[in-house]
Short mmCIF file of C-alpha atoms in Angstrom, two decimals:
data_model
loop_
_atom_site.label_atom_id
_atom_site.label_comp_id
_atom_site.label_asym_id
_atom_site.label_seq_id
_atom_site.Cartn_x
_atom_site.Cartn_y
_atom_site.Cartn_z
CA MET A 1 -43.31 -79.63 32.96
CA ARG A 2 -41.73 -80.33 29.66
CA LYS A 3 -38.21 -82.29 30.32
CA ARG A 4 -35.27 -80.28 29.73
CA ARG A 5 -33.81 -82.37 26.15
CA THR A 6 -30.03 -83.01 26.84
CA ALA A 7 -27.45 -82.23 24.36
CA ARG A 8 -27.15 -85.25 22.33
CA GLU A 9 -30.90 -85.47 21.88
CA THR A 10 -31.09 -81.34 20.58
CA ALA A 11 -28.33 -82.32 18.14
CA LEU A 12 -30.09 -85.48 16.97
CA ASP A 13 -32.50 -83.05 16.79
CA LEU A 14 -30.80 -80.57 14.68
CA LEU A 15 -29.41 -82.86 12.03
CA ILE A 16 -32.94 -84.89 11.35
CA SER A 17 -34.08 -81.12 10.59
CA VAL A 18 -31.06 -80.21 8.47
CA THR A 19 -31.00 -84.03 6.39
CA ASP A 20 -35.16 -84.06 6.60
CA ARG A 21 -36.14 -80.82 6.12
CA GLU A 22 -33.46 -79.35 4.31
CA ALA A 23 -33.11 -76.24 7.46
CA TYR A 24 -29.61 -74.38 7.33
CA SER A 25 -27.31 -75.39 9.38
CA ASN A 26 -26.20 -72.68 10.83
CA VAL A 27 -29.42 -70.87 10.96
CA ALA A 28 -31.23 -74.11 12.77
CA LEU A 29 -28.20 -73.84 15.26
CA ASN A 30 -28.54 -70.45 16.10
CA ARG A 31 -32.43 -70.30 16.33
CA GLU A 32 -32.26 -73.61 18.38
CA LEU A 33 -29.80 -73.13 20.99
CA GLU A 34 -31.13 -69.81 21.87
CA ALA A 35 -34.62 -71.51 22.71
CA SER A 36 -33.05 -74.49 24.37
CA GLY A 37 -32.31 -73.42 27.87
CA LEU A 38 -28.49 -75.31 27.62
CA LEU A 39 -25.68 -74.55 29.84
CA ALA A 40 -22.60 -72.89 27.94
CA LYS A 41 -20.67 -76.04 27.55
CA ASP A 42 -23.70 -77.88 26.67
CA ARG A 43 -24.36 -75.73 23.84
CA ARG A 44 -21.04 -76.04 22.99
CA LEU A 45 -21.65 -79.66 22.88
CA VAL A 46 -24.17 -79.81 20.39
CA THR A 47 -22.39 -77.49 17.84
CA GLU A 48 -19.44 -79.63 18.14
CA LEU A 49 -22.01 -82.71 17.63
CA VAL A 50 -23.96 -81.02 14.61
CA TYR A 51 -21.31 -79.46 12.73
CA GLY A 52 -19.14 -81.99 13.19
CA THR A 53 -21.31 -85.75 11.95
CA LEU A 54 -22.52 -83.10 8.86
CA GLN A 55 -18.18 -82.99 8.43
CA ARG A 56 -17.26 -85.95 8.69
CA ARG A 57 -20.85 -87.78 6.65
CA GLY A 58 -18.62 -89.41 4.50
CA THR A 59 -16.66 -91.33 7.23
CA LEU A 60 -18.95 -92.11 9.36
CA ASP A 61 -21.24 -93.74 6.69
CA TRP A 62 -18.07 -95.35 5.46
CA VAL A 63 -17.60 -97.01 8.47
CA LEU A 64 -21.80 -97.26 8.57
CA THR A 65 -21.87 -99.56 5.25
CA ARG A 66 -19.64 -102.27 7.08
CA LEU A 67 -21.55 -101.99 10.62
CA VAL A 68 -24.89 -102.51 9.13
CA LYS A 69 -26.14 -105.04 7.16
CA LYS A 70 -28.53 -103.64 4.37
CA GLY A 71 -26.69 -100.64 4.74
CA PRO A 72 -27.06 -97.15 5.97
CA ASP A 73 -29.91 -96.54 3.71
CA SER A 74 -32.14 -99.03 5.26
CA LEU A 75 -32.67 -97.29 8.75
CA GLN A 76 -35.28 -95.04 9.46
CA ASP A 77 -33.99 -91.42 9.63
CA TRP A 78 -33.35 -90.33 13.00
CA VAL A 79 -32.02 -93.60 14.05
CA ARG A 80 -28.78 -93.18 10.62
CA GLU A 81 -28.98 -89.20 12.27
CA LEU A 82 -28.26 -90.95 15.89
CA LEU A 83 -25.52 -93.53 14.34
CA ARG A 84 -23.44 -91.11 12.52
CA MET A 85 -23.68 -88.86 15.64
CA SER A 86 -22.95 -91.20 18.20
CA LEU A 87 -20.34 -92.61 15.80
CA TYR A 88 -19.07 -88.91 15.17
CA GLN A 89 -18.18 -88.90 19.02
CA LEU A 90 -15.97 -92.66 18.93
CA LEU A 91 -14.08 -91.83 16.22
CA PHE A 92 -13.10 -87.82 16.33
CA LEU A 93 -14.09 -86.46 20.24
CA ASP A 94 -11.26 -88.53 22.43
CA ARG A 95 -12.84 -86.47 25.76
CA ILE A 96 -16.16 -88.52 25.45
CA PRO A 97 -15.68 -91.59 26.45
CA GLU A 98 -16.82 -94.91 24.34
CA ARG A 99 -19.33 -96.23 27.12
CA ALA A 100 -21.12 -93.06 27.59
CA ALA A 101 -21.45 -92.44 24.38
CA VAL A 102 -22.73 -95.85 23.62
CA HIS A 103 -24.85 -95.93 26.61
CA GLU A 104 -25.57 -92.32 25.95
CA ALA A 105 -27.49 -93.29 22.65
CA VAL A 106 -29.05 -96.71 23.60
CA GLU A 107 -31.08 -94.68 25.84
CA ILE A 108 -32.23 -91.69 22.94
CA ALA A 109 -32.91 -95.42 21.28
CA LYS A 110 -35.11 -97.01 23.91
CA ARG A 111 -36.60 -93.39 24.46
CA ARG A 112 -38.17 -92.13 20.69
CA GLY A 113 -38.33 -95.93 19.32
CA HIS A 114 -38.69 -99.35 20.59
CA ALA A 115 -36.29 -102.48 22.74
CA GLY A 116 -35.69 -103.48 19.42
CA ILE A 117 -33.76 -99.95 18.06
CA ALA A 118 -31.67 -100.30 21.35
CA LYS A 119 -30.95 -103.21 20.57
CA LEU A 120 -29.49 -102.62 17.22
CA VAL A 121 -27.87 -98.91 17.99
CA ASN A 122 -25.92 -101.05 20.64
CA GLY A 123 -25.03 -103.37 18.85
CA VAL A 124 -23.73 -101.58 15.76
CA LEU A 125 -21.66 -99.56 17.87
CA ARG A 126 -20.67 -102.18 19.68
CA ALA A 127 -18.94 -103.92 16.34
CA TRP A 128 -17.05 -100.55 15.60
CA GLY A 129 -15.23 -101.38 19.53
CA ARG A 130 -14.20 -104.49 18.79
CA ARG A 131 -13.33 -103.70 15.11
CA LYS A 132 -12.31 -100.12 15.13
CA GLU A 133 -8.81 -100.44 14.44
CA GLU A 134 -9.97 -102.23 10.49
CA LEU A 135 -12.80 -99.95 10.13
CA LEU A 136 -10.23 -96.54 10.37
CA PRO A 137 -10.94 -94.41 6.60
CA PRO A 138 -7.91 -94.36 4.11
CA VAL A 139 -4.95 -92.53 4.50
CA HIS A 140 -4.03 -92.72 0.88
CA PRO A 141 -6.96 -93.05 -0.91
CA ARG A 142 -7.21 -94.34 -3.85
CA THR A 143 -10.70 -94.97 -5.34
CA MET A 144 -13.19 -92.68 -5.30
CA GLU A 145 -14.92 -94.47 -2.76
CA GLU A 146 -11.95 -94.10 -0.65
CA LYS A 147 -11.41 -90.53 -1.47
CA VAL A 148 -15.66 -90.01 -0.41
CA ALA A 149 -14.79 -91.90 3.42
CA ALA A 150 -11.31 -90.27 3.75
CA TRP A 151 -11.89 -86.40 2.60
CA SER A 152 -15.86 -87.24 3.55
CA ALA A 153 -17.32 -85.87 0.55
CA PRO A 154 -19.63 -86.58 -2.44
CA ALA A 155 -18.52 -87.64 -5.73
CA TRP A 156 -18.96 -85.84 -7.61
CA LEU A 157 -17.75 -82.74 -5.88
CA ILE A 158 -14.15 -84.35 -5.58
CA ARG A 159 -14.50 -85.55 -9.12
CA GLY A 160 -15.41 -81.97 -10.23
CA MET A 161 -12.66 -80.63 -7.73
CA GLU A 162 -9.98 -82.80 -9.40
CA GLN A 163 -10.54 -82.01 -12.79
CA ALA A 164 -10.78 -78.12 -12.10
CA TYR A 165 -7.65 -78.13 -9.58
CA GLY A 166 -5.54 -81.25 -9.60
CA GLU A 167 -5.81 -84.22 -7.25
CA GLU A 168 -2.97 -82.62 -5.67
CA ALA A 169 -4.96 -78.99 -5.19
CA ALA A 170 -8.39 -81.24 -4.59
CA ARG A 171 -6.97 -83.70 -1.89
CA ARG A 172 -5.51 -80.07 0.18
CA SER A 173 -8.57 -78.60 -0.52
CA LEU A 174 -10.80 -80.94 1.26
CA GLU A 175 -9.07 -82.55 4.05
CA LEU A 176 -8.84 -78.25 4.99
CA CYS A 177 -12.70 -78.31 5.12
CA LEU A 178 -12.65 -81.04 7.33
CA THR A 179 -10.99 -78.75 9.92
CA PRO A 180 -12.89 -75.73 12.17
CA PRO A 181 -12.89 -72.56 10.46
CA ASP A 182 -10.15 -70.20 11.75
CA VAL A 183 -12.30 -66.88 13.66
CA SER A 184 -11.30 -63.73 12.12
CA VAL A 185 -12.43 -60.08 11.74
CA ARG A 186 -11.79 -56.73 10.26
CA VAL A 187 -10.38 -53.80 12.06
CA ASN A 188 -13.49 -50.88 11.52
CA ARG A 189 -10.32 -48.05 10.65
CA LEU A 190 -12.60 -45.21 11.51
CA LYS A 191 -12.72 -46.77 15.13
CA MET A 192 -8.98 -48.18 15.32
CA ASP A 193 -5.87 -48.89 13.86
CA ARG A 194 -4.76 -52.99 13.82
CA GLU A 195 -2.25 -52.53 15.79
CA THR A 196 -4.40 -50.96 18.61
CA PHE A 197 -7.19 -53.08 17.86
CA ILE A 198 -4.95 -56.54 18.27
CA ALA A 199 -3.14 -54.45 21.53
CA ARG A 200 -6.69 -54.25 23.00
CA TRP A 201 -7.72 -57.42 22.22
CA ASN A 202 -5.36 -58.73 24.07
CA GLU A 203 -5.29 -56.71 26.59
CA SER A 204 -8.75 -57.30 27.53
CA MET A 205 -10.60 -60.15 25.80
CA GLU A 206 -10.26 -63.42 26.03
CA GLY A 207 -8.02 -65.83 23.39
CA ALA A 208 -5.09 -64.50 21.36
CA ALA A 209 -5.58 -61.66 18.47
CA GLU A 210 -2.40 -61.86 15.62
CA ALA A 211 -2.68 -59.80 12.01
CA SER A 212 -3.82 -61.99 9.31
CA SER A 213 -1.44 -62.29 6.44
CA VAL A 214 -4.31 -62.26 3.96
CA ALA A 215 -6.15 -58.77 4.69
CA PRO A 216 -4.72 -55.37 5.42
CA GLU A 217 -7.79 -55.32 8.15
CA GLY A 218 -7.77 -59.02 9.11
CA VAL A 219 -7.41 -60.24 12.68
CA LEU A 220 -7.57 -63.34 13.31
CA ILE A 221 -8.64 -64.48 16.84
CA ARG A 222 -7.65 -67.84 18.37
CA ARG A 223 -9.27 -69.74 21.43
CA GLY A 224 -11.18 -66.77 21.67
CA GLY A 225 -14.99 -67.66 21.19
CA ASN A 226 -17.10 -65.45 19.48
CA PRO A 227 -15.99 -62.40 18.67
CA ALA A 228 -19.57 -60.70 18.50
CA SER A 229 -19.79 -61.08 21.94
CA SER A 230 -17.56 -59.04 23.02
CA ASP A 231 -17.45 -54.70 23.69
CA LEU A 232 -15.02 -53.95 20.35
CA PHE A 233 -17.68 -55.35 18.12
CA ARG A 234 -20.81 -53.73 20.41
CA GLN A 235 -18.29 -50.42 20.13
CA GLY A 236 -18.16 -50.61 16.48
CA ALA A 237 -14.63 -51.74 16.48
CA CYS A 238 -14.62 -54.96 13.94
CA THR A 239 -16.52 -57.23 11.67
CA VAL A 240 -16.48 -60.73 12.06
CA GLN A 241 -15.61 -61.55 8.13
CA ASP A 242 -13.17 -64.59 6.78
CA GLU A 243 -9.67 -63.20 5.20
CA SER A 244 -10.44 -64.24 1.96
CA SER A 245 -14.55 -62.13 2.34
CA MET A 246 -11.88 -59.23 2.85
CA LEU A 247 -10.50 -58.95 -0.19
CA VAL A 248 -13.81 -58.45 -2.43
CA ALA A 249 -13.85 -54.48 -1.39
CA ARG A 250 -10.49 -54.12 -1.79
CA ALA A 251 -10.63 -55.06 -5.04
CA VAL A 252 -12.82 -52.73 -5.85
CA SER A 253 -10.49 -49.69 -4.21
CA PRO A 254 -13.34 -47.57 -3.68
CA LYS A 255 -12.04 -44.25 -2.94
CA GLY A 256 -13.53 -41.06 -0.93
CA GLY A 257 -16.79 -38.76 -2.60
CA MET A 258 -17.22 -42.16 -5.31
CA LYS A 259 -20.64 -43.17 -5.57
CA VAL A 260 -20.43 -47.13 -5.41
CA LEU A 261 -23.21 -50.02 -5.81
CA ASP A 262 -23.43 -52.87 -3.53
CA MET A 263 -26.36 -54.68 -6.05
CA CYS A 264 -26.47 -57.94 -3.45
CA ALA A 265 -25.79 -56.79 0.14
CA ALA A 266 -26.83 -58.57 2.82
CA PRO A 267 -25.50 -58.69 5.13
CA GLY A 268 -23.02 -56.28 4.86
CA GLY A 269 -20.09 -56.83 5.25
CA LYS A 270 -18.50 -55.87 1.76
CA THR A 271 -21.16 -52.62 1.56
CA THR A 272 -19.24 -51.60 5.27
CA HIS A 273 -16.00 -52.15 4.28
CA LEU A 274 -16.22 -50.46 0.96
CA ALA A 275 -17.72 -47.11 3.00
CA GLU A 276 -14.91 -47.42 5.60
CA LEU A 277 -12.17 -47.26 2.83
CA MET A 278 -13.51 -44.17 1.14
CA GLY A 279 -13.62 -42.71 4.42
CA ASN A 280 -16.93 -42.30 5.28
CA GLU A 281 -17.38 -39.93 2.70
CA GLY A 282 -19.36 -40.28 -0.60
CA ARG A 283 -22.15 -42.54 -1.72
CA VAL A 284 -22.60 -46.29 -0.97
CA LEU A 285 -26.17 -47.61 -2.66
CA ALA A 286 -26.61 -51.00 -0.88
CA PHE A 287 -29.56 -53.50 -2.10
CA ASP A 288 -30.87 -56.55 -1.54
CA VAL A 289 -34.38 -59.02 -2.76
CA HIS A 290 -34.97 -60.08 0.57
CA ALA A 291 -36.58 -57.01 3.22
CA HIS A 292 -34.59 -58.56 6.81
CA LYS A 293 -31.39 -58.79 4.79
CA VAL A 294 -31.64 -55.23 4.40
CA GLU A 295 -32.29 -54.27 7.74
CA ARG A 296 -29.33 -56.49 9.05
CA ILE A 297 -27.29 -54.84 6.99
CA ARG A 298 -28.63 -51.24 8.20
CA GLU A 299 -27.76 -52.90 11.83
CA HIS A 300 -24.32 -53.13 10.64
CA VAL A 301 -23.97 -49.97 9.45
CA ARG A 302 -25.64 -48.26 12.89
CA ARG A 303 -23.02 -50.23 15.09
CA LEU A 304 -19.68 -49.25 13.27
CA GLY A 305 -20.83 -45.75 12.95
CA LEU A 306 -21.15 -45.44 9.41
CA SER A 307 -23.68 -42.75 7.21
CA VAL A 308 -22.88 -42.66 3.87
CA VAL A 309 -24.25 -46.58 3.48
CA GLU A 310 -28.19 -46.16 2.03
CA ALA A 311 -29.63 -49.73 2.07
CA ALA A 312 -32.96 -50.73 0.75
CA ARG A 313 -35.34 -53.87 -0.78
CA GLU A 314 -34.85 -54.05 -4.13
CA ASP A 315 -34.20 -57.08 -7.10
CA ALA A 316 -31.09 -56.57 -8.39
CA ARG A 317 -31.73 -57.47 -11.80
CA THR A 318 -34.36 -53.88 -11.90
CA LEU A 319 -31.99 -51.50 -11.09
CA PRO A 320 -31.56 -50.05 -14.55
CA ASP A 321 -34.99 -48.91 -13.99
CA ARG A 322 -34.22 -47.04 -11.46
CA PHE A 323 -30.22 -45.83 -12.54
CA GLY A 324 -28.17 -45.18 -15.31
CA GLU A 325 -24.89 -45.81 -15.94
CA GLU A 326 -23.83 -43.54 -12.92
CA PHE A 327 -21.60 -45.53 -10.76
CA ASP A 328 -17.87 -44.76 -10.17
CA ALA A 329 -17.75 -48.98 -9.13
CA VAL A 330 -19.92 -51.42 -8.77
CA LEU A 331 -20.17 -55.02 -6.67
CA LEU A 332 -21.43 -58.06 -7.40
CA ASP A 333 -21.19 -60.49 -4.96
CA ALA A 334 -23.40 -62.99 -6.46
CA PRO A 335 -25.94 -66.10 -5.31
CA CYS A 336 -23.93 -68.97 -5.90
CA SER A 337 -23.34 -72.21 -4.91
CA GLY A 338 -20.92 -71.90 -1.73
CA LEU A 339 -18.89 -74.58 -2.29
CA GLY A 340 -16.27 -72.19 -0.74
CA VAL A 341 -17.63 -72.10 2.47
CA ILE A 342 -17.93 -75.94 3.27
CA ARG A 343 -15.65 -75.82 6.53
CA ARG A 344 -18.24 -73.27 7.36
CA LYS A 345 -21.63 -74.67 6.69
CA PRO A 346 -20.92 -78.74 6.07
CA ASP A 347 -24.80 -79.16 5.01
CA ILE A 348 -23.53 -77.50 1.71
CA LYS A 349 -22.10 -80.34 0.28
CA TRP A 350 -24.38 -82.93 0.59
CA SER A 351 -28.12 -80.86 -0.33
CA LYS A 352 -26.55 -80.39 -3.59
CA ASP A 353 -25.36 -82.56 -6.90
CA ALA A 354 -23.01 -81.84 -9.56
CA GLU A 355 -26.41 -80.03 -11.14
CA ASP A 356 -27.25 -77.91 -8.83
CA SER A 357 -24.00 -76.67 -8.55
CA THR A 358 -24.37 -74.78 -11.79
CA SER A 359 -28.53 -73.83 -11.24
CA LEU A 360 -27.34 -70.11 -10.46
CA VAL A 361 -25.32 -69.41 -13.16
CA PRO A 362 -28.42 -68.26 -15.34
CA LEU A 363 -29.45 -65.80 -12.56
CA GLN A 364 -25.82 -64.80 -12.11
CA ARG A 365 -26.04 -63.77 -15.85
CA GLU A 366 -28.83 -61.83 -15.31
CA LEU A 367 -27.43 -59.86 -12.24
CA LEU A 368 -24.13 -59.32 -14.41
CA ASP A 369 -25.48 -57.56 -17.38
CA ALA A 370 -27.89 -55.75 -15.22
CA ALA A 371 -24.84 -54.58 -13.81
CA ALA A 372 -22.98 -53.73 -17.24
CA LYS A 373 -26.23 -50.80 -17.41
CA LEU A 374 -25.13 -49.05 -14.07
CA VAL A 375 -21.57 -48.92 -14.35
CA LYS A 376 -20.00 -45.31 -15.35
CA PRO A 377 -17.91 -44.86 -18.88
CA GLY A 378 -14.58 -45.28 -17.10
CA GLY A 379 -16.46 -47.20 -14.07
CA THR A 380 -14.83 -50.50 -12.30
CA LEU A 381 -17.12 -54.35 -11.93
CA VAL A 382 -15.92 -56.12 -9.66
CA TYR A 383 -17.58 -59.77 -9.39
CA SER A 384 -17.28 -62.39 -7.06
CA THR A 385 -18.14 -65.91 -5.18
CA CYS A 386 -17.29 -67.66 -2.31
CA THR A 387 -17.04 -70.93 -5.05
CA TRP A 388 -14.75 -72.84 -6.50
CA GLU A 389 -16.55 -73.59 -9.68
CA PRO A 390 -15.97 -72.56 -12.46
CA GLU A 391 -19.15 -72.25 -14.77
CA GLU A 392 -20.09 -69.41 -11.56
CA ASN A 393 -16.63 -67.92 -11.98
CA VAL A 394 -14.04 -67.44 -14.89
CA ARG A 395 -16.35 -68.65 -17.18
CA GLN A 396 -19.59 -66.32 -15.52
CA VAL A 397 -16.65 -63.72 -16.52
CA GLU A 398 -14.85 -65.04 -19.99
CA ALA A 399 -18.73 -65.30 -21.25
CA PHE A 400 -20.03 -61.85 -20.33
CA LEU A 401 -16.63 -60.94 -21.79
CA ALA A 402 -17.97 -62.21 -25.27
CA ARG A 403 -21.40 -60.58 -24.36
CA HIS A 404 -19.80 -56.82 -23.99
CA SER A 405 -17.43 -56.01 -26.15
CA GLY A 406 -17.21 -52.89 -24.11
CA PHE A 407 -15.10 -54.26 -20.59
CA MET A 408 -12.49 -55.66 -20.24
CA PRO A 409 -10.26 -57.73 -17.36
CA ASP A 410 -8.75 -54.71 -15.48
CA ASP A 411 -5.23 -56.50 -14.34
CA SER A 412 -4.54 -53.54 -11.68
CA LEU A 413 -5.77 -56.43 -9.65
CA SER A 414 -2.81 -58.14 -8.60
CA ARG A 415 -1.55 -55.01 -7.22
CA LEU A 416 -4.80 -54.35 -5.40
CA LEU A 417 -4.42 -57.77 -3.33
CA PRO A 418 -1.70 -58.53 -1.09
CA GLU A 419 1.51 -60.25 -1.87
CA ALA A 420 0.69 -63.13 -0.67
CA VAL A 421 -2.19 -63.04 -2.13
CA ALA A 422 -1.14 -62.67 -5.59
CA LYS A 423 1.54 -65.24 -5.43
CA THR A 424 -0.21 -67.85 -3.76
CA ALA A 425 -3.53 -67.84 -5.34
CA ILE A 426 -4.62 -68.78 -8.92
CA THR A 427 -4.46 -65.84 -11.27
CA GLY A 428 -5.92 -65.31 -14.85
CA SER A 429 -6.22 -61.54 -16.37
CA GLY A 430 -8.02 -59.63 -13.32
CA TRP A 431 -9.32 -62.29 -11.82
CA VAL A 432 -8.28 -64.54 -8.88
CA GLN A 433 -9.19 -68.00 -7.66
CA ILE A 434 -8.58 -68.73 -3.96
CA LEU A 435 -9.05 -72.20 -2.48
CA PRO A 436 -9.78 -73.09 0.68
CA HIS A 437 -5.48 -74.44 1.67
CA HIS A 438 -4.60 -71.68 0.03
CA PHE A 439 -4.60 -69.30 3.40
CA GLY A 440 -6.95 -71.71 5.60
CA SER A 441 -9.73 -68.75 4.44
CA ASP A 442 -13.07 -69.46 2.01
CA GLY A 443 -12.71 -70.38 -0.94
CA PHE A 444 -13.15 -66.97 -3.16
CA PHE A 445 -13.62 -66.31 -6.66
CA ILE A 446 -12.92 -62.44 -7.57
CA ALA A 447 -12.72 -60.42 -11.13
CA ARG A 448 -12.52 -57.04 -11.62
CA LEU A 449 -13.28 -55.45 -14.62
CA ARG A 450 -13.39 -51.75 -16.32
CA LYS A 451 -15.64 -50.38 -18.60
CA ALA A 452 -14.28 -48.91 -21.84
CA GLY A 453 -14.09 -44.97 -21.72
CA SER A 454 -13.27 -41.69 -19.62
CA PRO A 455 -14.84 -41.24 -15.97
#
């Protein structure tokens, strides 16, 4: 019988998969945990080790550079990941004794390598123990090397954010992105109001529910595990969604009876929110280019008890071949670099470079041009991304308006957003940029544009 892997061995395999084979951390983790047979406490440890090691890679490599004579890049890939994961435990997990972390690492090195590698791993980790006071990351970084170590982000990302938003905003956002993300849900008001949901959660569910100050339907779940495993979720009373993401459908401001289009809809969080805001009256057409993701939209629609959503597979760029200027509102939540969600998906910041971060700009431009042909006169186009990269956001919108004189920024956006958002986030004519440190949520950009003419 094949011996079951330990939590640390499972975490190490996942880290190798994400780093070397460029697997998505959330997808690989969910798949591996489902097949692992590990106990709940070990599954939690695997999750902590994978996300923590990825999130803190910049800091860990700064330490490793000072402990490995030829630097971490001189090591075999799996040895480098083993040392990163072990150092993460030593630096950031107080509940794991140093002796246990070192012992486990050496045992894994013996099983996967040879005596020489085990000796190297043991030597590096024990050297950290002797020098740990001098190997703390800089508290007040000044040089780019020190910032990479302190904020655990690549230099290109730090440089770009400082240029766009200033050093203080960059520091606060990147430090915030090193902390665990908040868990939040959107209440399905077709089932119950937010107050009732909070009361029911606090009466019968694990953890504490409290109202979000960012999103009117939002609820934060403190110390409550995964809400998707709760009875309230299964009953269709809520959807797991970040607070910033909940503002997108609010920016569309759909009304009952409207015909609304969601061009890149998967996995369906914003689609279903649109239908809920419409009181489940009218039509919401939702498309995505991936067939398996369309099925996920349909699953959410069924679970939430919605009947006005029609989901189908389609490349959104071809939609003008099927539809004319007939939609009251069009939502384009565009594919993007995803920098605003590195708190949830830390592998993103290490798998991209400065060029990659803007590689989707041409596709976004094509999608916007397609969207322009689908909005009826007097209708609304909302463009959103989960990134803070200006080329994908405000500059993309400025370029769109230069190409399409029939569209204009819709300054009513500020009245559609909660007061706290309008006051705290970065705003312009018809757009808002939310950075992670503003509310402890994902980074998001939302622009609301209006097409000239009468509805």
